[in-house]
Coordinates of C-alpha atoms in Angstrom, one line a residue:
M1136 CA -26.4 63.1 -30.8
K1137 CA -28.8 64.8 -28.5
W1138 CA -30.9 61.8 -27.5
N1139 CA -31.4 62.3 -23.8
S1140 CA -33.9 63.7 -21.2
G1141 CA -33.1 67.2 -22.3
S1142 CA -33.9 66.6 -26.0
S1143 CA -36.6 68.7 -27.6
S1144 CA -38.8 68.7 -30.7
S1145 CA -35.9 70.5 -32.5
D1146 CA -33.5 67.6 -31.9
I1147 CA -34.2 65.2 -34.7
I1148 CA -33.0 61.7 -33.9
L1149 CA -34.3 59.6 -36.7
S1150 CA -35.8 60.2 -40.3
N1151 CA -36.2 58.8 -43.7
R1152 CA -32.9 58.5 -45.5
G1153 CA -32.0 61.9 -47.0
P1154 CA -30.3 63.2 -50.1
E1155 CA -26.5 63.7 -50.0
N1156 CA -25.7 66.6 -47.7
G1157 CA -29.2 68.0 -48.3
V1158 CA -27.7 70.3 -50.9
Q1159 CA -30.8 71.2 -53.0
D1160 CA -29.0 72.6 -56.1
S1161 CA -26.8 69.7 -56.8
P1162 CA -27.2 66.7 -59.2
A1163 CA -26.8 64.5 -56.1
Y1164 CA -30.0 66.0 -54.8
T1165 CA -32.1 66.1 -58.0
N1166 CA -31.0 62.5 -58.8
S1167 CA -31.5 61.1 -55.3
N1168 CA -33.8 58.2 -54.9
T1169 CA -34.7 59.6 -51.5
L1170 CA -36.9 62.2 -53.2
K1171 CA -39.4 59.4 -54.2
F1172 CA -40.4 58.2 -50.7
H1173 CA -43.5 60.3 -50.5
G1174 CA -44.6 61.0 -54.1
S1175 CA -42.7 64.0 -55.1
E1176 CA -39.6 63.6 -57.2
S1177 CA -38.4 67.2 -56.9
V1178 CA -38.5 67.8 -53.1
W1179 CA -37.5 65.7 -50.2
I1180 CA -40.5 64.9 -47.9
G1181 CA -39.9 62.7 -44.9
T1182 CA -41.0 61.5 -41.5
V1183 CA -38.8 62.6 -38.6
V1184 CA -38.8 61.5 -34.9
S1185 CA -37.8 64.2 -32.5
G1186 CA -36.0 63.9 -29.1
D1187 CA -39.2 64.6 -27.2
G1188 CA -40.7 61.4 -28.9
S1189 CA -42.9 63.2 -31.4
V1190 CA -43.3 62.0 -35.0
R1191 CA -44.2 64.2 -38.0
T1192 CA -43.9 64.5 -41.7
V1193 CA -41.8 67.4 -42.9
Q1194 CA -41.7 69.0 -46.3
S1195 CA -38.0 69.9 -46.7
V1196 CA -34.5 69.2 -45.5
F1197 CA -34.9 72.5 -43.7
P1198 CA -38.1 71.7 -41.8
E1199 CA -40.4 74.4 -40.6
G1200 CA -40.0 74.9 -36.8
I1201 CA -36.5 73.4 -36.7
A1202 CA -33.8 76.0 -35.9
Y1203 CA -30.3 75.7 -34.6
Q1204 CA -29.1 77.8 -31.6
P1205 CA -25.3 78.3 -32.3
L1206 CA -23.1 77.7 -29.3
N1207 CA -21.2 80.9 -29.9
G1208 CA -24.1 83.2 -29.2
L1209 CA -25.2 84.0 -32.8
P1210 CA -28.9 84.1 -33.5
L1211 CA -31.1 81.1 -34.3
G1212 CA -30.9 79.9 -37.9
P1213 CA -32.3 77.3 -40.3
D1214 CA -30.9 73.7 -39.8
N1215 CA -30.3 71.3 -42.8
L1216 CA -31.1 67.9 -41.4
F1217 CA -28.5 66.1 -43.7
N1218 CA -25.6 68.6 -43.5
P1219 CA -23.4 69.8 -40.6
D1220 CA -23.9 73.3 -41.8
W1221 CA -22.9 75.4 -38.8
G1222 CA -19.3 76.3 -38.0
D1223 CA -19.9 78.0 -34.7
V1224 CA -17.6 75.7 -32.6
D1225 CA -14.9 75.2 -35.1
P1226 CA -15.2 77.1 -38.4
T1227 CA -12.9 74.5 -40.0
D1228 CA -14.9 71.6 -39.0
A1229 CA -18.8 72.0 -38.8
T1230 CA -19.2 68.4 -37.5
K1231 CA -18.2 69.7 -34.1
S1232 CA -21.3 71.9 -33.8
G1233 CA -24.5 70.8 -32.2
D1234 CA -26.9 71.1 -35.1
N1235 CA -28.8 68.2 -36.6
W1236 CA -26.9 66.0 -39.0
L1237 CA -28.5 62.7 -39.9
I1238 CA -26.3 60.2 -41.9
I1239 CA -25.7 56.6 -42.5
C1240 CA -22.0 55.8 -42.0
N1241 CA -19.7 52.8 -42.3
L1242 CA -17.1 54.4 -40.1
A1243 CA -17.3 56.4 -36.9
D1244 CA -14.0 56.5 -35.0
E1245 CA -14.3 58.4 -31.7
T1246 CA -10.5 58.4 -31.3
T1247 CA -9.6 60.0 -34.6
G1248 CA -12.9 61.8 -35.3
N1249 CA -13.1 60.2 -38.7
I1250 CA -16.6 59.6 -40.1
N1251 CA -17.3 58.2 -43.4
A1252 CA -20.9 58.9 -44.6
V1253 CA -22.5 56.7 -47.1
W1254 CA -24.9 58.1 -49.7
D1255 CA -27.0 56.6 -52.6

């Protein structure tokens, strides 16, 4: 998590609960109760808090103005808030990258690296 004095408006630290992995073409997305928070039942809309303290409503799991700068020198790209979707540090484990990944979990073991995300 990038919640420190160097955090920016692209570092999302808190949001409404999101759909499982933010994958928009899956039954888990289309059936997610998280789509109902702000009126639409077909698109996720949520409120996000950024590392710089700003708060705003965004219209997608890929918010406008939020991009990830890969740590391996690749160009900026879109960042799904609810999916560790970049493999720039370790192509076999995207959770090691520095992109936004907002989850609720019931296990986060720093020693083993095990994380168990909990979805609807």
